[in-house]
Protein backbone atom coordinates (compact mmCIF):
# COMPACT_ATOMS: atom_id res chain seq x y z
CA UNK A 1 0.00 0.00 0.00
CA UNK A 2 2.82 2.36 0.92
CA UNK A 3 4.49 2.07 -2.50
CA UNK A 4 1.21 2.68 -4.33
CA UNK A 5 0.52 5.76 -2.21
CA UNK A 6 4.02 7.14 -2.84
CA UNK A 7 3.53 6.74 -6.62
CA UNK A 8 0.14 8.44 -6.42
CA UNK A 9 1.59 11.22 -4.24
CA UNK A 10 4.48 11.62 -6.72
CA UNK A 11 2.19 11.91 -9.77
CA UNK A 12 -0.43 14.13 -8.12
CA UNK A 13 2.42 16.60 -7.54
CA UNK A 14 2.40 17.33 -11.31
CA UNK A 15 -1.34 18.05 -11.35
CA UNK A 16 -0.77 20.58 -8.55
CA UNK A 17 2.36 22.07 -10.15
CA UNK A 18 0.57 22.55 -13.51
CA UNK A 19 -2.65 23.84 -11.96
CA UNK A 20 -0.71 26.32 -9.80
CA UNK A 21 1.27 27.66 -12.78
CA UNK A 22 -1.85 27.98 -14.98
CA UNK A 23 -4.07 29.58 -12.30
CA UNK A 24 -1.34 32.03 -11.26
CA UNK A 25 -0.68 33.08 -14.88
CA UNK A 26 -4.41 33.37 -15.66
CA UNK A 27 -4.99 35.36 -12.47
CA UNK A 28 -2.30 37.94 -13.33
CA UNK A 29 -3.53 38.17 -16.94
CA UNK A 30 -7.13 38.55 -15.72
CA UNK A 31 -6.14 41.14 -13.10
CA UNK A 32 -4.05 43.38 -15.37
CA UNK A 33 -6.09 42.72 -18.50
CA UNK A 34 -9.34 43.56 -16.62
CA UNK A 35 -10.89 40.32 -17.92
CA UNK A 36 -14.19 38.79 -16.91
CA UNK A 37 -13.90 36.07 -14.23
CA UNK A 38 -15.48 33.13 -16.07
CA UNK A 39 -16.94 29.78 -14.99
CA UNK A 40 -13.71 28.25 -16.39
CA UNK A 41 -11.62 30.36 -14.01
CA UNK A 42 -13.71 29.13 -11.09
CA UNK A 43 -13.32 25.53 -12.27
CA UNK A 44 -9.53 25.86 -12.48
CA UNK A 45 -9.37 27.13 -8.91
CA UNK A 46 -11.74 24.32 -7.82
CA UNK A 47 -9.54 21.64 -9.47
CA UNK A 48 -6.49 23.12 -7.73
CA UNK A 49 -8.35 23.07 -4.41
CA UNK A 50 -9.48 19.43 -4.85
CA UNK A 51 -6.04 18.15 -5.96
CA UNK A 52 -4.32 19.95 -3.08
CA UNK A 53 -6.73 18.49 -0.52
CA UNK A 54 -6.42 15.00 -1.99
CA UNK A 55 -2.63 15.35 -1.77
CA UNK A 56 -3.00 16.48 1.84
CA UNK A 57 -4.96 13.32 2.75
CA UNK A 58 -2.47 11.02 0.96
CA UNK A 59 0.45 12.91 2.55
CA UNK A 60 -1.02 12.60 6.03
CA UNK A 61 -1.47 8.82 5.60
CA UNK A 62 2.12 8.54 4.26
CA UNK A 63 3.41 10.55 7.21
CA UNK A 64 2.23 7.78 9.54
CA UNK A 65 2.99 4.70 7.39
CA UNK A 66 6.21 5.71 5.57
CA UNK A 67 9.25 3.67 6.65
CA UNK A 68 11.52 6.63 5.93
CA UNK A 69 9.57 9.00 8.18
CA UNK A 70 9.07 6.37 10.92
CA UNK A 71 12.82 5.70 11.04
CA UNK A 72 13.63 9.41 11.47
CA UNK A 73 10.77 9.93 13.94
CA UNK A 74 12.36 7.43 16.33
CA UNK A 75 15.30 9.86 16.80
CA UNK A 76 15.25 12.51 19.55
CA UNK A 77 13.79 15.84 18.29
CA UNK A 78 17.11 17.67 18.80
CA UNK A 79 18.87 15.18 16.47
CA UNK A 80 16.09 15.47 13.90
CA UNK A 81 16.45 19.25 13.83
CA UNK A 82 20.25 19.03 13.44
CA UNK A 83 20.07 16.66 10.42
CA UNK A 84 18.90 18.36 7.19
CA UNK A 85 17.43 15.14 5.72
CA UNK A 86 15.60 14.05 8.90
CA UNK A 87 14.33 17.61 9.45
CA UNK A 88 13.00 17.74 5.87
CA UNK A 89 11.02 14.49 6.14
CA UNK A 90 9.76 14.86 9.71
CA UNK A 91 9.08 18.61 9.85
CA UNK A 92 9.68 20.79 6.78
CA UNK A 93 7.87 18.89 4.00
CA UNK A 94 4.74 18.29 6.05
CA UNK A 95 4.57 21.76 7.62
CA UNK A 96 5.33 23.71 4.41
CA UNK A 97 2.78 21.71 2.41
CA UNK A 98 0.06 22.15 5.03
CA UNK A 99 0.73 25.91 5.05
CA UNK A 100 0.74 26.01 1.22
CA UNK A 101 -2.56 24.10 1.00
CA UNK A 102 -4.12 26.34 3.70
CA UNK A 103 -3.16 29.40 1.61
CA UNK A 104 -4.73 27.83 -1.52
CA UNK A 105 -7.92 27.24 0.50
CA UNK A 106 -7.90 30.80 1.85
CA UNK A 107 -7.22 32.19 -1.64
CA UNK A 108 -10.21 30.35 -3.07
CA UNK A 109 -12.50 31.56 -0.25
CA UNK A 110 -11.25 35.16 -0.54
CA UNK A 111 -11.68 35.16 -4.34
CA UNK A 112 -15.25 33.84 -3.97
CA UNK A 113 -16.07 36.62 -1.47
CA UNK A 114 -14.58 39.39 -3.65
CA UNK A 115 -17.06 41.99 -4.85
CA UNK A 116 -15.89 42.17 -8.48
CA UNK A 117 -13.93 40.23 -11.11
CA UNK A 118 -10.78 42.36 -10.74
CA UNK A 119 -10.65 41.66 -6.99
CA UNK A 120 -11.21 37.92 -7.61
CA UNK A 121 -8.22 37.75 -9.97
CA UNK A 122 -6.09 39.96 -7.68
CA UNK A 123 -6.76 37.82 -4.60
CA UNK A 124 -6.13 34.58 -6.50
CA UNK A 125 -2.89 36.00 -7.96
CA UNK A 126 -1.55 37.00 -4.52
CA UNK A 127 -2.60 33.91 -2.53
CA UNK A 128 -1.80 31.32 -5.19
CA UNK A 129 1.63 32.86 -5.93
CA UNK A 130 2.51 32.66 -2.24
CA UNK A 131 1.27 29.05 -2.06
CA UNK A 132 3.23 28.19 -5.23
CA UNK A 133 6.51 29.52 -3.80
CA UNK A 134 6.06 27.57 -0.55
CA UNK A 135 4.95 24.32 -2.23
CA UNK A 136 7.62 24.39 -4.98
CA UNK A 137 10.35 24.96 -2.38
CA UNK A 138 9.20 21.95 -0.30
CA UNK A 139 8.94 19.42 -3.16
CA UNK A 140 11.73 16.77 -2.94
CA UNK A 141 12.95 17.51 -6.51
CA UNK A 142 15.66 15.21 -7.92
CA UNK A 143 19.34 16.15 -7.59
CA UNK A 144 20.87 18.73 -8.17
CA UNK A 145 17.81 20.66 -6.97
CA UNK A 146 17.74 18.90 -3.60
CA UNK A 147 20.50 17.17 -1.64
CA UNK A 148 20.96 13.40 -1.49
CA UNK A 149 18.52 11.86 0.97
CA UNK A 150 15.84 14.44 0.16
CA UNK A 151 16.03 14.19 -3.66
CA UNK A 152 13.45 11.83 -5.19
CA UNK A 153 12.86 10.67 -8.79
CA UNK A 154 10.85 12.76 -11.27
CA UNK A 155 8.34 9.88 -11.56
C1 LIG B 1 1.06 20.08 -2.41
C2 LIG B 1 1.38 19.19 -1.51
C3 LIG B 1 2.43 18.12 -1.64
C4 LIG B 1 3.27 17.81 -2.69
C5 LIG B 1 3.36 18.48 -4.04
C6 LIG B 1 4.08 16.68 -2.25
C7 LIG B 1 5.05 16.08 -3.02
C8 LIG B 1 5.78 14.97 -2.63
C9 LIG B 1 6.70 14.23 -3.48
C10 LIG B 1 7.01 14.58 -4.93
C11 LIG B 1 7.21 13.21 -2.75
C12 LIG B 1 8.22 12.15 -3.22
C13 LIG B 1 7.48 10.92 -3.73
C14 LIG B 1 8.45 9.86 -4.26
O1 LIG B 1 9.32 9.42 -3.51
O2 LIG B 1 8.31 9.49 -5.43
C15 LIG B 1 6.63 13.30 -1.42
C16 LIG B 1 6.90 12.42 -0.39
C17 LIG B 1 6.28 12.46 0.84
N1 LIG B 1 5.30 13.35 1.24
FE1 LIG B 1 4.54 14.85 0.18
N2 LIG B 1 3.72 16.36 -0.95
C18 LIG B 1 2.73 17.21 -0.55
C19 LIG B 1 2.09 17.23 0.66
C20 LIG B 1 2.39 16.40 1.72
C21 LIG B 1 1.81 16.50 3.03
C22 LIG B 1 0.77 17.54 3.45
C23 LIG B 1 2.37 15.49 3.78
C24 LIG B 1 2.16 15.11 5.20
C25 LIG B 1 1.28 15.60 6.00
C26 LIG B 1 3.30 14.78 2.93
C27 LIG B 1 4.04 13.68 3.31
C28 LIG B 1 4.96 13.04 2.53
C29 LIG B 1 5.75 11.90 2.99
C30 LIG B 1 5.67 11.26 4.36
C31 LIG B 1 6.57 11.53 1.92
C32 LIG B 1 7.66 10.45 1.91
C33 LIG B 1 7.09 9.08 1.66
C34 LIG B 1 8.21 8.04 1.66
O3 LIG B 1 9.14 8.13 0.88
O4 LIG B 1 8.13 7.12 2.46
N3 LIG B 1 3.28 15.37 1.69
N4 LIG B 1 5.76 14.37 -1.38
PDB file of C-alpha atoms in Angstrom, residues 89-150:
ATOM      1  CA  UNK A  89      11.019  14.489   6.143  1.00  0.00           C
ATOM      2  CA  UNK A  90       9.756  14.858   9.711  1.00  0.00           C
ATOM      3  CA  UNK A  91       9.081  18.612   9.849  1.00  0.00           C
ATOM      4  CA  UNK A  92       9.683  20.791   6.782  1.00  0.00           C
ATOM      5  CA  UNK A  93       7.873  18.889   4.000  1.00  0.00           C
ATOM      6  CA  UNK A  94       4.740  18.292   6.051  1.00  0.00           C
ATOM      7  CA  UNK A  95       4.573  21.760   7.621  1.00  0.00           C
ATOM      8  CA  UNK A  96       5.327  23.705   4.413  1.00  0.00           C
ATOM      9  CA  UNK A  97       2.782  21.714   2.407  1.00  0.00           C
ATOM     10  CA  UNK A  98       0.056  22.147   5.034  1.00  0.00           C
ATOM     11  CA  UNK A  99       0.730  25.915   5.052  1.00  0.00           C
ATOM     12  CA  UNK A 100       0.743  26.010   1.221  1.00  0.00           C
ATOM     13  CA  UNK A 101      -2.555  24.096   1.002  1.00  0.00           C
ATOM     14  CA  UNK A 102      -4.118  26.339   3.697  1.00  0.00           C
ATOM     15  CA  UNK A 103      -3.157  29.398   1.606  1.00  0.00           C
ATOM     16  CA  UNK A 104      -4.727  27.827  -1.522  1.00  0.00           C
ATOM     17  CA  UNK A 105      -7.919  27.243   0.502  1.00  0.00           C
ATOM     18  CA  UNK A 106      -7.898  30.804   1.849  1.00  0.00           C
ATOM     19  CA  UNK A 107      -7.220  32.192  -1.641  1.00  0.00           C
ATOM     20  CA  UNK A 108     -10.209  30.355  -3.073  1.00  0.00           C
ATOM     21  CA  UNK A 109     -12.502  31.561  -0.253  1.00  0.00           C
ATOM     22  CA  UNK A 110     -11.254  35.164  -0.537  1.00  0.00           C
ATOM     23  CA  UNK A 111     -11.683  35.159  -4.338  1.00  0.00           C
ATOM     24  CA  UNK A 112     -15.253  33.844  -3.966  1.00  0.00           C
ATOM     25  CA  UNK A 113     -16.067  36.616  -1.475  1.00  0.00           C
ATOM     26  CA  UNK A 114     -14.577  39.389  -3.645  1.00  0.00           C
ATOM     27  CA  UNK A 115     -17.057  41.994  -4.855  1.00  0.00           C
ATOM     28  CA  UNK A 116     -15.886  42.167  -8.483  1.00  0.00           C
ATOM     29  CA  UNK A 117     -13.928  40.231 -11.111  1.00  0.00           C
ATOM     30  CA  UNK A 118     -10.780  42.360 -10.743  1.00  0.00           C
ATOM     31  CA  UNK A 119     -10.648  41.659  -6.994  1.00  0.00           C
ATOM     32  CA  UNK A 120     -11.207  37.921  -7.609  1.00  0.00           C
ATOM     33  CA  UNK A 121      -8.225  37.747  -9.966  1.00  0.00           C
ATOM     34  CA  UNK A 122      -6.090  39.955  -7.684  1.00  0.00           C
ATOM     35  CA  UNK A 123      -6.762  37.819  -4.603  1.00  0.00           C
ATOM     36  CA  UNK A 124      -6.132  34.583  -6.505  1.00  0.00           C
ATOM     37  CA  UNK A 125      -2.894  35.997  -7.958  1.00  0.00           C
ATOM     38  CA  UNK A 126      -1.551  36.998  -4.523  1.00  0.00           C
ATOM     39  CA  UNK A 127      -2.604  33.914  -2.530  1.00  0.00           C
ATOM     40  CA  UNK A 128      -1.795  31.320  -5.187  1.00  0.00           C
ATOM     41  CA  UNK A 129       1.630  32.863  -5.934  1.00  0.00           C
ATOM     42  CA  UNK A 130       2.511  32.660  -2.243  1.00  0.00           C
ATOM     43  CA  UNK A 131       1.271  29.045  -2.060  1.00  0.00           C
ATOM     44  CA  UNK A 132       3.231  28.193  -5.234  1.00  0.00           C
ATOM     45  CA  UNK A 133       6.509  29.524  -3.800  1.00  0.00           C
ATOM     46  CA  UNK A 134       6.059  27.571  -0.549  1.00  0.00           C
ATOM     47  CA  UNK A 135       4.947  24.317  -2.233  1.00  0.00           C
ATOM     48  CA  UNK A 136       7.616  24.394  -4.976  1.00  0.00           C
ATOM     49  CA  UNK A 137      10.353  24.963  -2.379  1.00  0.00           C
ATOM     50  CA  UNK A 138       9.200  21.947  -0.300  1.00  0.00           C
ATOM     51  CA  UNK A 139       8.945  19.420  -3.157  1.00  0.00           C
ATOM     52  CA  UNK A 140      11.733  16.769  -2.944  1.00  0.00           C
ATOM     53  CA  UNK A 141      12.946  17.510  -6.511  1.00  0.00           C
ATOM     54  CA  UNK A 142      15.658  15.205  -7.924  1.00  0.00           C
ATOM     55  CA  UNK A 143      19.343  16.151  -7.592  1.00  0.00           C
ATOM     56  CA  UNK A 144      20.874  18.726  -8.167  1.00  0.00           C
ATOM     57  CA  UNK A 145      17.811  20.661  -6.973  1.00  0.00           C
ATOM     58  CA  UNK A 146      17.742  18.900  -3.601  1.00  0.00           C
ATOM     59  CA  UNK A 147      20.495  17.173  -1.645  1.00  0.00           C
ATOM     60  CA  UNK A 148      20.963  13.397  -1.489  1.00  0.00           C
ATOM     61  CA  UNK A 149      18.515  11.859   0.969  1.00  0.00           C
ATOM     62  CA  UNK A 150      15.844  14.436   0.157  1.00  0.00           C
TER      63      UNK A 150
END
